[in-house]
Structure formats: structure tokens, C-alpha cells
XYZ file of C-alpha atoms in Angstrom:
510
model
C 93.145 56.436 105.891
C 89.503 55.842 105.376
C 87.691 57.277 102.188
C 86.029 60.329 104.421
C 89.253 61.277 105.250
C 90.408 61.500 101.901
C 87.413 63.393 100.487
C 88.112 66.016 103.614
C 91.694 66.087 102.678
C 91.051 66.867 99.199
C 88.685 69.613 99.869
C 91.195 71.189 102.095
C 93.705 70.629 99.288
C 91.242 72.461 96.907
C 91.002 75.531 99.230
C 94.753 75.921 99.949
C 95.546 75.447 96.389
C 93.009 78.380 95.499
C 94.230 80.560 98.380
C 97.937 80.494 97.326
C 96.764 80.831 93.950
C 95.043 84.175 94.740
C 98.083 85.042 96.851
C 100.329 84.341 93.931
C 98.265 86.157 91.695
C 98.259 89.089 93.963
C 101.990 89.472 94.313
C 103.100 88.610 90.619
C 100.880 91.212 89.340
C 101.899 94.081 91.976
C 104.109 96.908 90.528
C 105.661 99.970 91.382
C 106.157 102.226 88.570
C 107.374 105.651 86.972
C 106.012 107.558 84.689
C 108.223 109.608 81.916
C 107.243 112.189 79.605
C 107.188 109.296 77.060
C 103.991 107.341 76.856
C 104.203 103.928 78.452
C 101.570 101.160 78.343
C 99.997 99.244 81.594
C 98.155 95.953 80.749
C 96.349 93.580 82.729
C 98.089 90.098 83.307
C 98.610 87.830 80.180
C 97.357 90.414 77.555
C 96.204 90.375 75.087
C 95.127 86.809 75.847
C 92.413 86.449 78.572
C 93.738 87.072 82.411
C 93.542 84.595 84.997
C 90.848 84.250 87.740
C 91.124 85.067 91.131
C 93.433 87.893 90.564
C 93.925 91.205 93.055
C 96.577 93.600 91.238
C 97.986 96.545 92.686
C 99.848 98.915 90.795
C 101.320 102.186 92.122
C 102.505 104.826 89.658
C 104.291 108.421 90.450
C 105.448 110.934 88.367
C 108.897 112.942 89.030
C 108.843 116.368 90.308
C 104.956 116.361 91.508
C 103.942 116.373 87.832
C 100.193 115.125 86.912
C 99.641 112.152 84.639
C 97.919 111.548 81.628
C 96.346 108.127 81.005
C 94.241 107.047 77.930
C 92.549 103.332 77.534
C 93.320 101.718 74.276
C 91.702 98.281 75.218
C 88.785 97.691 77.915
C 87.226 94.536 78.201
C 86.248 93.020 81.345
C 83.610 90.429 82.527
C 80.494 92.675 83.122
C 78.469 92.589 86.418
C 76.400 94.853 88.224
C 78.167 97.266 90.213
C 81.113 95.399 88.481
C 81.014 92.764 91.955
C 82.740 90.199 89.858
C 85.905 91.770 87.838
C 86.798 95.391 88.012
C 89.182 98.183 87.405
C 89.621 100.896 89.819
C 92.037 104.004 89.493
C 92.529 106.071 92.710
C 94.077 109.671 92.681
C 96.610 108.935 95.161
C 99.212 106.433 96.520
C 96.754 104.150 98.509
C 93.099 102.772 98.159
C 91.670 105.578 100.569
C 92.610 108.395 98.413
C 89.960 109.783 95.926
C 88.347 107.707 93.331
C 89.192 108.500 89.854
C 88.212 105.637 87.564
C 85.958 102.410 88.554
C 84.641 100.356 85.356
C 84.022 96.565 83.862
C 82.472 95.258 81.038
C 83.494 97.262 77.933
C 81.950 100.471 78.740
C 85.007 102.158 80.360
C 83.926 106.079 80.115
C 81.791 105.568 83.362
C 80.905 108.348 82.086
C 83.288 110.787 83.463
C 86.071 110.609 80.690
C 83.568 111.033 77.083
C 87.111 112.118 75.407
C 88.829 108.996 76.517
C 91.402 110.642 78.440
C 92.460 111.303 82.369
C 94.259 113.249 84.230
C 95.256 112.952 87.926
C 94.978 115.554 89.922
C 98.774 115.053 91.666
C 101.759 113.060 91.034
C 100.623 109.215 91.785
C 97.971 106.905 91.107
C 96.907 103.490 92.360
C 95.413 100.732 90.251
C 93.410 98.065 91.775
C 92.615 95.163 89.012
C 90.145 92.730 90.806
C 88.944 89.211 89.276
C 86.764 86.674 90.280
C 86.715 82.653 90.113
C 84.765 82.192 86.818
C 84.392 84.475 83.786
C 87.500 86.164 82.292
C 88.365 88.569 79.443
C 91.218 89.906 77.155
C 91.564 92.599 80.093
C 92.812 96.349 79.750
C 95.555 98.176 78.031
C 96.346 101.785 78.523
C 99.075 104.322 78.059
C 100.451 106.637 80.827
C 102.738 109.439 80.882
C 103.039 112.613 83.287
C 102.658 116.203 81.707
C 104.240 119.265 82.675
C 103.050 120.850 85.735
C 101.720 123.892 84.852
C 102.621 127.353 86.691
C 100.142 128.386 89.510
C 98.971 131.818 89.739
C 97.074 133.834 92.412
C 94.051 136.010 91.477
C 92.940 138.756 93.639
C 90.359 141.704 93.041
C 91.401 145.520 93.906
C 88.128 147.246 93.154
C 88.413 147.971 89.395
C 91.480 145.732 88.733
C 91.940 142.033 88.927
C 95.692 141.490 89.757
C 97.722 138.208 89.172
C 100.959 137.044 90.819
C 102.922 134.059 89.772
C 103.888 131.649 92.333
C 107.227 130.397 91.023
C 108.714 134.010 89.965
C 106.430 136.567 91.591
C 105.754 137.869 88.172
C 102.775 140.090 88.302
C 100.228 142.171 86.663
C 96.628 143.019 86.230
C 93.375 143.295 83.934
C 91.019 145.792 84.098
C 88.221 147.271 81.886
C 86.613 150.799 82.169
C 83.190 149.002 83.267
C 84.524 147.485 86.632
C 83.471 149.399 89.517
C 83.900 147.248 92.472
C 85.021 144.079 91.800
C 85.199 141.519 94.868
C 85.081 138.120 93.615
C 87.136 136.151 91.095
C 87.943 132.674 89.909
C 89.694 131.183 87.203
C 88.968 128.109 84.944
C 91.596 125.920 84.584
C 89.932 123.812 81.663
C 88.697 126.696 79.336
C 90.829 129.416 80.335
C 88.335 132.235 81.071
C 88.522 134.233 84.141
C 85.437 134.944 86.209
C 84.678 138.089 88.327
C 81.826 139.009 90.266
C 81.026 143.043 90.239
C 79.122 144.247 93.295
C 79.410 147.724 92.157
C 78.187 147.266 88.573
C 75.868 144.279 90.009
C 76.822 141.778 87.353
C 79.321 138.802 86.797
C 81.281 138.780 83.750
C 83.954 136.586 81.941
C 86.943 137.100 80.102
C 89.201 134.591 78.231
C 92.809 135.239 79.532
C 94.504 131.666 78.055
C 94.491 130.726 74.281
C 92.551 132.910 72.098
C 92.228 136.313 74.165
C 88.624 138.013 74.165
C 87.061 140.961 75.563
C 84.941 140.972 78.911
C 81.308 139.588 78.360
C 78.839 139.773 81.083
C 76.976 136.652 81.904
C 74.502 137.509 84.720
C 73.286 140.780 85.543
C 71.190 142.514 88.453
C 73.141 140.582 91.269
C 75.184 141.295 94.174
C 77.969 138.831 94.220
C 80.049 138.233 97.669
C 81.193 134.559 97.698
C 82.011 133.058 94.550
C 83.378 129.829 93.771
C 83.945 127.477 90.326
C 83.196 123.855 89.864
C 85.669 123.189 86.909
C 84.721 119.788 86.174
C 80.858 120.497 86.420
C 81.391 123.701 84.523
C 79.202 125.548 86.781
C 79.532 128.969 88.860
C 78.283 129.059 92.280
C 77.818 132.785 94.157
C 76.203 133.948 97.265
C 74.093 137.293 96.721
C 74.378 139.658 99.583
C 71.218 141.436 98.628
C 68.802 138.660 97.587
C 70.197 136.294 100.626
C 70.779 133.566 98.145
C 73.281 131.017 96.982
C 72.411 130.504 92.792
C 74.345 128.946 90.214
C 74.801 129.068 86.672
C 76.759 127.141 83.553
C 79.657 128.625 82.514
C 78.637 130.416 79.291
C 75.445 131.864 81.194
C 72.701 130.060 79.462
C 71.237 128.575 82.478
C 70.609 129.739 86.049
C 69.118 128.724 89.199
C 68.592 129.782 92.728
C 69.315 126.943 94.794
C 69.263 128.112 98.402
C 66.736 131.319 99.289
C 66.566 131.484 102.858
C 70.012 132.913 104.394
C 70.189 135.547 106.648
C 73.483 136.869 105.667
C 75.244 134.676 102.867
C 79.024 135.083 102.852
C 81.874 132.822 101.836
C 81.328 129.884 99.349
C 83.673 127.178 98.248
C 83.017 124.141 96.280
C 84.014 119.990 96.723
C 83.789 119.491 93.054
C 84.848 115.505 93.507
C 82.154 114.813 96.241
C 79.145 116.936 95.363
C 78.939 119.114 98.197
C 79.301 123.046 98.604
C 80.127 124.737 101.749
C 79.027 128.227 102.766
C 78.838 130.727 105.821
C 75.705 132.429 106.815
C 76.876 135.570 109.153
C 73.406 135.929 110.684
C 72.849 135.385 114.466
C 74.543 132.755 115.234
C 77.031 132.873 112.375
C 76.865 129.425 110.796
C 78.952 127.177 108.449
C 77.132 125.011 106.305
C 76.965 122.273 104.003
C 74.754 121.051 101.130
C 74.538 118.933 97.977
C 75.516 120.669 94.670
C 71.941 121.190 94.420
C 71.397 123.005 97.555
C 69.621 120.042 99.022
C 70.282 118.132 102.508
C 71.989 121.053 104.245
C 73.715 120.335 107.383
C 75.144 122.979 110.119
C 78.906 122.230 110.702
C 79.927 124.725 112.973
C 77.934 127.942 114.649
C 78.675 130.664 116.752
C 81.652 132.179 118.589
C 82.696 129.050 120.448
C 83.569 127.252 117.185
C 85.356 130.725 115.977
C 82.483 132.051 113.424
C 81.774 135.738 114.251
C 80.151 138.465 112.327
C 82.167 138.988 108.719
C 83.442 135.596 108.757
C 84.229 135.741 104.781
C 87.693 134.030 104.819
C 86.728 130.410 103.990
C 89.109 127.766 102.241
C 89.047 124.050 101.178
C 91.932 121.701 101.546
C 90.723 119.263 98.973
C 93.505 116.980 99.593
C 93.317 116.367 103.333
C 89.627 116.985 103.095
C 89.462 119.989 105.936
C 87.860 123.281 105.811
C 89.798 126.319 107.138
C 88.507 129.980 108.209
C 89.714 132.944 110.004
C 87.396 134.729 112.615
C 87.197 138.126 112.213
C 87.225 139.052 115.835
C 90.349 137.738 117.158
C 92.741 136.368 114.164
C 92.621 132.972 114.799
C 92.648 130.121 111.976
C 90.371 127.176 112.503
C 89.471 123.863 110.672
C 87.005 121.305 110.597
C 86.713 118.229 108.743
C 84.169 117.949 105.669
C 81.296 116.474 108.108
C 82.289 119.068 111.220
C 84.140 116.904 113.250
C 87.555 117.887 114.752
C 87.182 121.469 115.281
C 90.658 122.900 115.891
C 91.580 126.689 116.699
C 95.332 126.341 114.998
C 96.853 129.852 115.347
C 96.542 133.158 116.720
C 99.598 134.636 114.777
C 97.493 136.465 112.748
C 97.432 140.397 113.250
C 94.907 140.821 110.375
C 91.957 143.322 111.219
C 89.511 141.902 108.377
C 90.537 138.827 106.488
C 88.227 138.721 103.411
C 89.629 135.913 101.393
C 91.565 132.941 102.051
C 93.020 130.078 99.933
C 95.325 127.022 101.177
C 97.463 124.717 99.270
C 100.165 122.430 100.118
C 102.778 124.674 101.521
C 100.983 127.939 102.776
C 97.448 129.842 103.942
C 97.194 132.754 101.767
C 94.764 135.769 102.668
C 93.574 139.306 101.578
C 93.068 142.223 104.184
C 91.300 144.935 102.261
C 91.501 147.220 105.420
C 95.308 146.942 105.343
C 95.936 146.561 101.549
C 97.989 143.233 101.691
C 98.042 140.062 100.547
C 99.971 137.609 102.885
C 101.703 134.248 102.845
C 102.046 132.136 105.859
C 103.731 128.739 105.828
C 101.159 125.631 106.963
C 103.379 124.856 109.913
C 103.493 128.728 110.805
C 107.278 128.757 111.023
C 107.144 131.623 108.456
C 105.080 134.176 107.978
C 105.568 135.970 104.774
C 105.327 139.858 104.336
C 102.277 141.413 103.421
C 102.565 142.078 99.689
C 101.077 145.529 98.669
C 101.358 146.912 95.095
C 102.301 150.920 94.326
C 99.808 151.236 91.731
C 96.124 151.314 91.775
C 93.884 150.529 94.622
C 94.987 148.385 97.341
C 91.622 147.221 98.785
C 92.232 143.498 98.111
C 89.299 141.214 98.422
C 88.416 138.357 96.306
C 91.081 135.731 95.898
C 91.584 132.543 94.112
C 94.836 130.162 93.636
C 94.711 128.504 90.084
C 96.838 126.599 87.650
C 97.366 128.522 84.351
C 97.741 127.004 81.280
C 96.131 123.456 82.437
C 93.247 122.762 79.830
C 92.980 119.083 80.509
C 89.679 117.575 81.142
C 88.905 116.624 84.960
C 86.155 114.169 85.765
C 82.334 115.333 85.539
C 79.821 113.312 87.061
C 77.204 114.679 84.215
C 77.290 112.774 81.330
C 77.083 114.556 77.989
C 73.593 115.846 77.108
C 72.241 114.176 80.245
C 70.308 117.302 81.181
C 68.520 120.211 78.870
C 69.533 122.388 81.302
C 72.014 122.455 84.355
C 73.335 119.485 85.452
C 73.923 119.868 89.388
C 76.153 117.296 90.986
C 75.503 115.393 94.034
C 77.407 113.501 96.351
C 78.046 109.807 95.356
C 78.170 110.598 91.618
C 74.690 111.365 91.375
C 73.515 114.793 89.650
C 70.377 116.439 89.499
C 68.742 118.207 86.156
C 67.497 121.554 86.408
C 66.082 123.705 83.816
C 65.582 126.853 84.800
C 65.428 128.981 88.100
C 63.170 127.426 90.605
C 62.103 125.024 87.846
C 63.012 121.720 89.144
C 61.775 118.650 87.273
C 62.059 114.948 88.879
C 65.302 114.269 90.327
C 67.961 111.898 88.027
C 69.505 109.814 90.479
C 68.121 111.187 94.011
C 70.017 110.685 97.301
C 66.793 109.731 98.912
C 66.769 106.334 97.165
C 70.151 105.559 97.993
C 69.191 103.360 101.344
C 66.773 101.507 98.908
C 69.402 100.714 96.585
C 72.266 100.008 99.041
C 69.851 97.225 100.540
C 68.998 95.958 97.133
C 72.959 95.861 96.513
C 73.491 93.931 99.895
C 71.084 91.750 99.296
C 72.524 90.901 95.568
C 75.615 90.836 96.723
C 74.716 88.144 99.427
C 72.959 86.065 97.518
C 75.845 86.174 94.862
C 78.180 85.171 97.668
C 76.218 82.212 98.393
C 75.695 80.939 94.883
C 79.465 81.310 94.250
C 80.449 79.278 97.515
C 77.862 76.739 96.188
C 79.587 76.281 93.082
C 83.013 76.084 94.052
C 81.859 73.584 96.673
C 79.957 71.338 93.900
C 83.173 71.724 91.341
C 85.608 70.501 94.174
C 83.185 67.780 95.102
C 82.875 66.837 91.021
C 86.697 66.495 91.106
C 86.977 64.780 94.381
C 87.087 61.093 94.992
C 84.066 59.427 95.742
C 83.753 57.762 99.549
C 82.288 54.424 98.025
C 85.079 53.944 95.492
C 87.324 51.404 96.855
C 89.652 48.536 95.886
C 92.879 48.141 94.091
C 91.681 48.793 90.588
C 90.346 52.501 92.228
C 92.153 55.471 90.865
C 91.554 58.833 92.384
C 90.661 61.365 89.438
C 93.467 63.634 88.570
C 93.516 67.038 89.192
C 94.843 69.896 87.894
C 95.394 73.674 88.556
C 96.374 75.911 86.206
C 99.048 78.532 87.867
C 98.044 82.100 88.074
C 99.649 84.628 85.843
């Protein structure tokens, strides 16, 4: 065997050892875990000593009974790098890596900055943790506690002129809130974080809130001289969006009414609105000619028409619009034929799903994993239909008070945990409006837009920079690995009976 052949074989051996070391690192640190009500601890391999290089650990955690999970870090110390390109910890809000991102960080700053109180909560009963390390620097790693938290009860809130009804999903217990100042309440939403019920009164031309969970409070007006039609909270960002039928605008306000801004002002006839709080988008209908379903960033920018006209199921008075956050799909009922329609977030995949509805005037629609639920003010009903259309629930009609049901929302009651917020604490002196890709825009007041923080327009430049830097890092890393192997490899000219190959050792990955 020639010296050149020996060198080539050694390089091949170096590669194979590294490759199988990575594979071993992947398989030995993969886990399937089940959360309990008692906190358990998950740590990086070899913790509290330094973790190994070339790891890719995938850990799935599930909680029983569909309960949410709570996670809190006690230690976080990873190699730091731009965009966490070297070592990183990622947590997904679901059972695979295609689910919504909950957490991504490296270095020693794990807040990222969505969780300033140090506590994370999943939106469902499953989470995926992916821990990746590179070939070089290592650190102590991470340690966090996890447990499941009891799933709060879900309640439907819906309006009926001078009352706001509620009905619990698990036992059908119901009741209502009202006060003498209510005239024509047509929009409602509930903040699961603060316990405030928000409602819009087109008759009294105002938006009010009332705390119904925890320390109860009387109603307080936060916006006046408005005609609220569509109405939806962005709970993580502590914002309320609404469409104004008279002003033909979309506006946003923070939860206590301190700051307000009009973000879209050229609509023909604004209707329903829903919010995607985790991706930084709002979706809304404009019931002009033609009727349109549009998407915009949370600050009103980058508007995009997703569907329009009767050919895509959009007719005048199409107000029943809902969003499925899990499947990333929008639904609406056309007001002409009673068909249920859907499109994906980007407007693709339009479907006409069912013509089984006999409603004459669907006003509001919500959807969960089990059912489509809508109101019909002309018939005075609240109706439940299963997602597969095999069960058509009866139209519920309450005997007391008005049956002119309009605004509708489905929320968990009693859940007060923190959700991820794209805006760091004190990032903006006024409104902090979310945008896609975990960016935000500071707005100090109505129609007063200062310079943008993290504008989407600069993303293309940033992407180019990241790609270039990443390519350079890959090349440099490859060169360093080759040099490292060559230093350990036998020299081609070293021959003779007294020559020994240098020892090669490889620490087993743990």
C-alpha cells in the first residue's frame, strides 16, 4: 500500500468517524417524552458538563388529554453566533419541525425576546425540541422544566343587541352580560390573557371593555366616535383591530385605549376581520364591487388580494369570516347561496366545501378542531356543524332577550398564561404593530408613522447577507476540518521501518 493510498484512506476514515459520530449523536439524544402535572426536567446531553459537537437531537413531548404545556428555562448557555447558525435550540408548537415556531435561540440570551417573564406555553398538547451543535465550540447547554397545565374551559361569546351571551362548550351552561348603556352590540372578543371582554357597539358608536375573569370591573369606554363592524384581538401583541363601516377604515388600538392608529383607509365597504397573531398578518373582507378577501401585515402594509368576486364565493354582505390557526386556512360563508368556502393563507387552494347551510344571512363564523359555528341574525340562531359535515347541530335560540345574534368569538376562559409577543418590552413608545418574520413597526399615534423598525422591505438585503455569510462559514469550516485531518494524517514522505503513524483518537459523542 503506497503512502498516498494511506493518506486517502485516513481522510476517508476521518470522514466516516465524523459521520457516524453525528448519526450516533442524533440517535442517542432523541427522546419521546410525556408531560405530567409534576414538573420534569429536560437537559442537553452531558449537562451540566459541556455538550458534545456534531449533535442533532430531536425530542418530542406530549401531554395527556390535549392539555397545553408550560416550559421554563433554568439554564441556557450555548455557543453564540449570528442567526444561531452554529449551535441552536429550537422549539416548535407541534409534533414536527413544520409546525409553528415557538422558540429559537443561542448564546446566553434565551428570551428571544418573546418571553420576558421566563415562561413559555404551548398552544396545544405537543412540542418538538431540536438541539443542533456544530464541529467546534461547545458550552454547558440548557436545562428547562416542563409540565402540562390543565386545559381551561372554552366558551362562546356572542352578541344580541343589548346583551352579550356566553355558553360553555363542555356543559352548555350559559348566561349573559349587559348594562344600560348598550344599544346595538355587534362585535365581541375575549382576551384570555387579561380576562377582559371587549365589545363594539355600533348604536352607541364606541368600543368598551369589561373584566369578567379575576377581579371583576364595570364597563369602561376605550374608543368613541366609531362604527365597529369587524372586530378581533391580537392577544399576544395586546392589540385590538376593527373595521369601521362609516369611516371605511381599519384601525388598531392597544388594550387600554392609550394609543390608536388607522392603518388602512381606502376601503369601499370593510366587513369582517381576523388576525394571525403568530405570523403578523390580518385578513379582512371589503364588500365593495367586486367583493374582496385581502391580507395585510399587522401595520396595514403589503396588502394582497387573496380572492375576489362571486366566482370565488365572495358576495355582498360576506361577513362570516374565520381563521384556522392550526391548518393555516381561512373560511367564509357566502351570503348568496350558503356555501362554505376556504383558501390557504396565501390565497391558493380555493375550495367550495358545502352547500348544506340554509342560513339566509350568516353574520359571524368561528372554527375549531371539531366544528363550524355561526350566527344568523335573521333567524336568531347559533348553529354548530361538525367539520366533516356529518352532524348538523340544531340552531340554538335563547328564550329571553333579543335573538338578533351577530358578533361571535370562541375563546378559552380562565387561561391567563403568557403567549409569545414579537415586540420586546418597551420597544415602542406607542403602538408596536407586528409584521411577518418576527418584525414589528412602531406607531406613536393616528397617521403618525415614524421610521420603521425591522421593515420587511429590507428582508431581501438581509437574506442576501445571511446567504453570503453562511456560504463563507461553510467554506471556512470545510477548510478547517480538512486541515485538522491533514495534521493528524500520516505524511506521505514518512517511510521506513522506524516510522509510526500518529495516533488518532476520537471521543465518543454523548
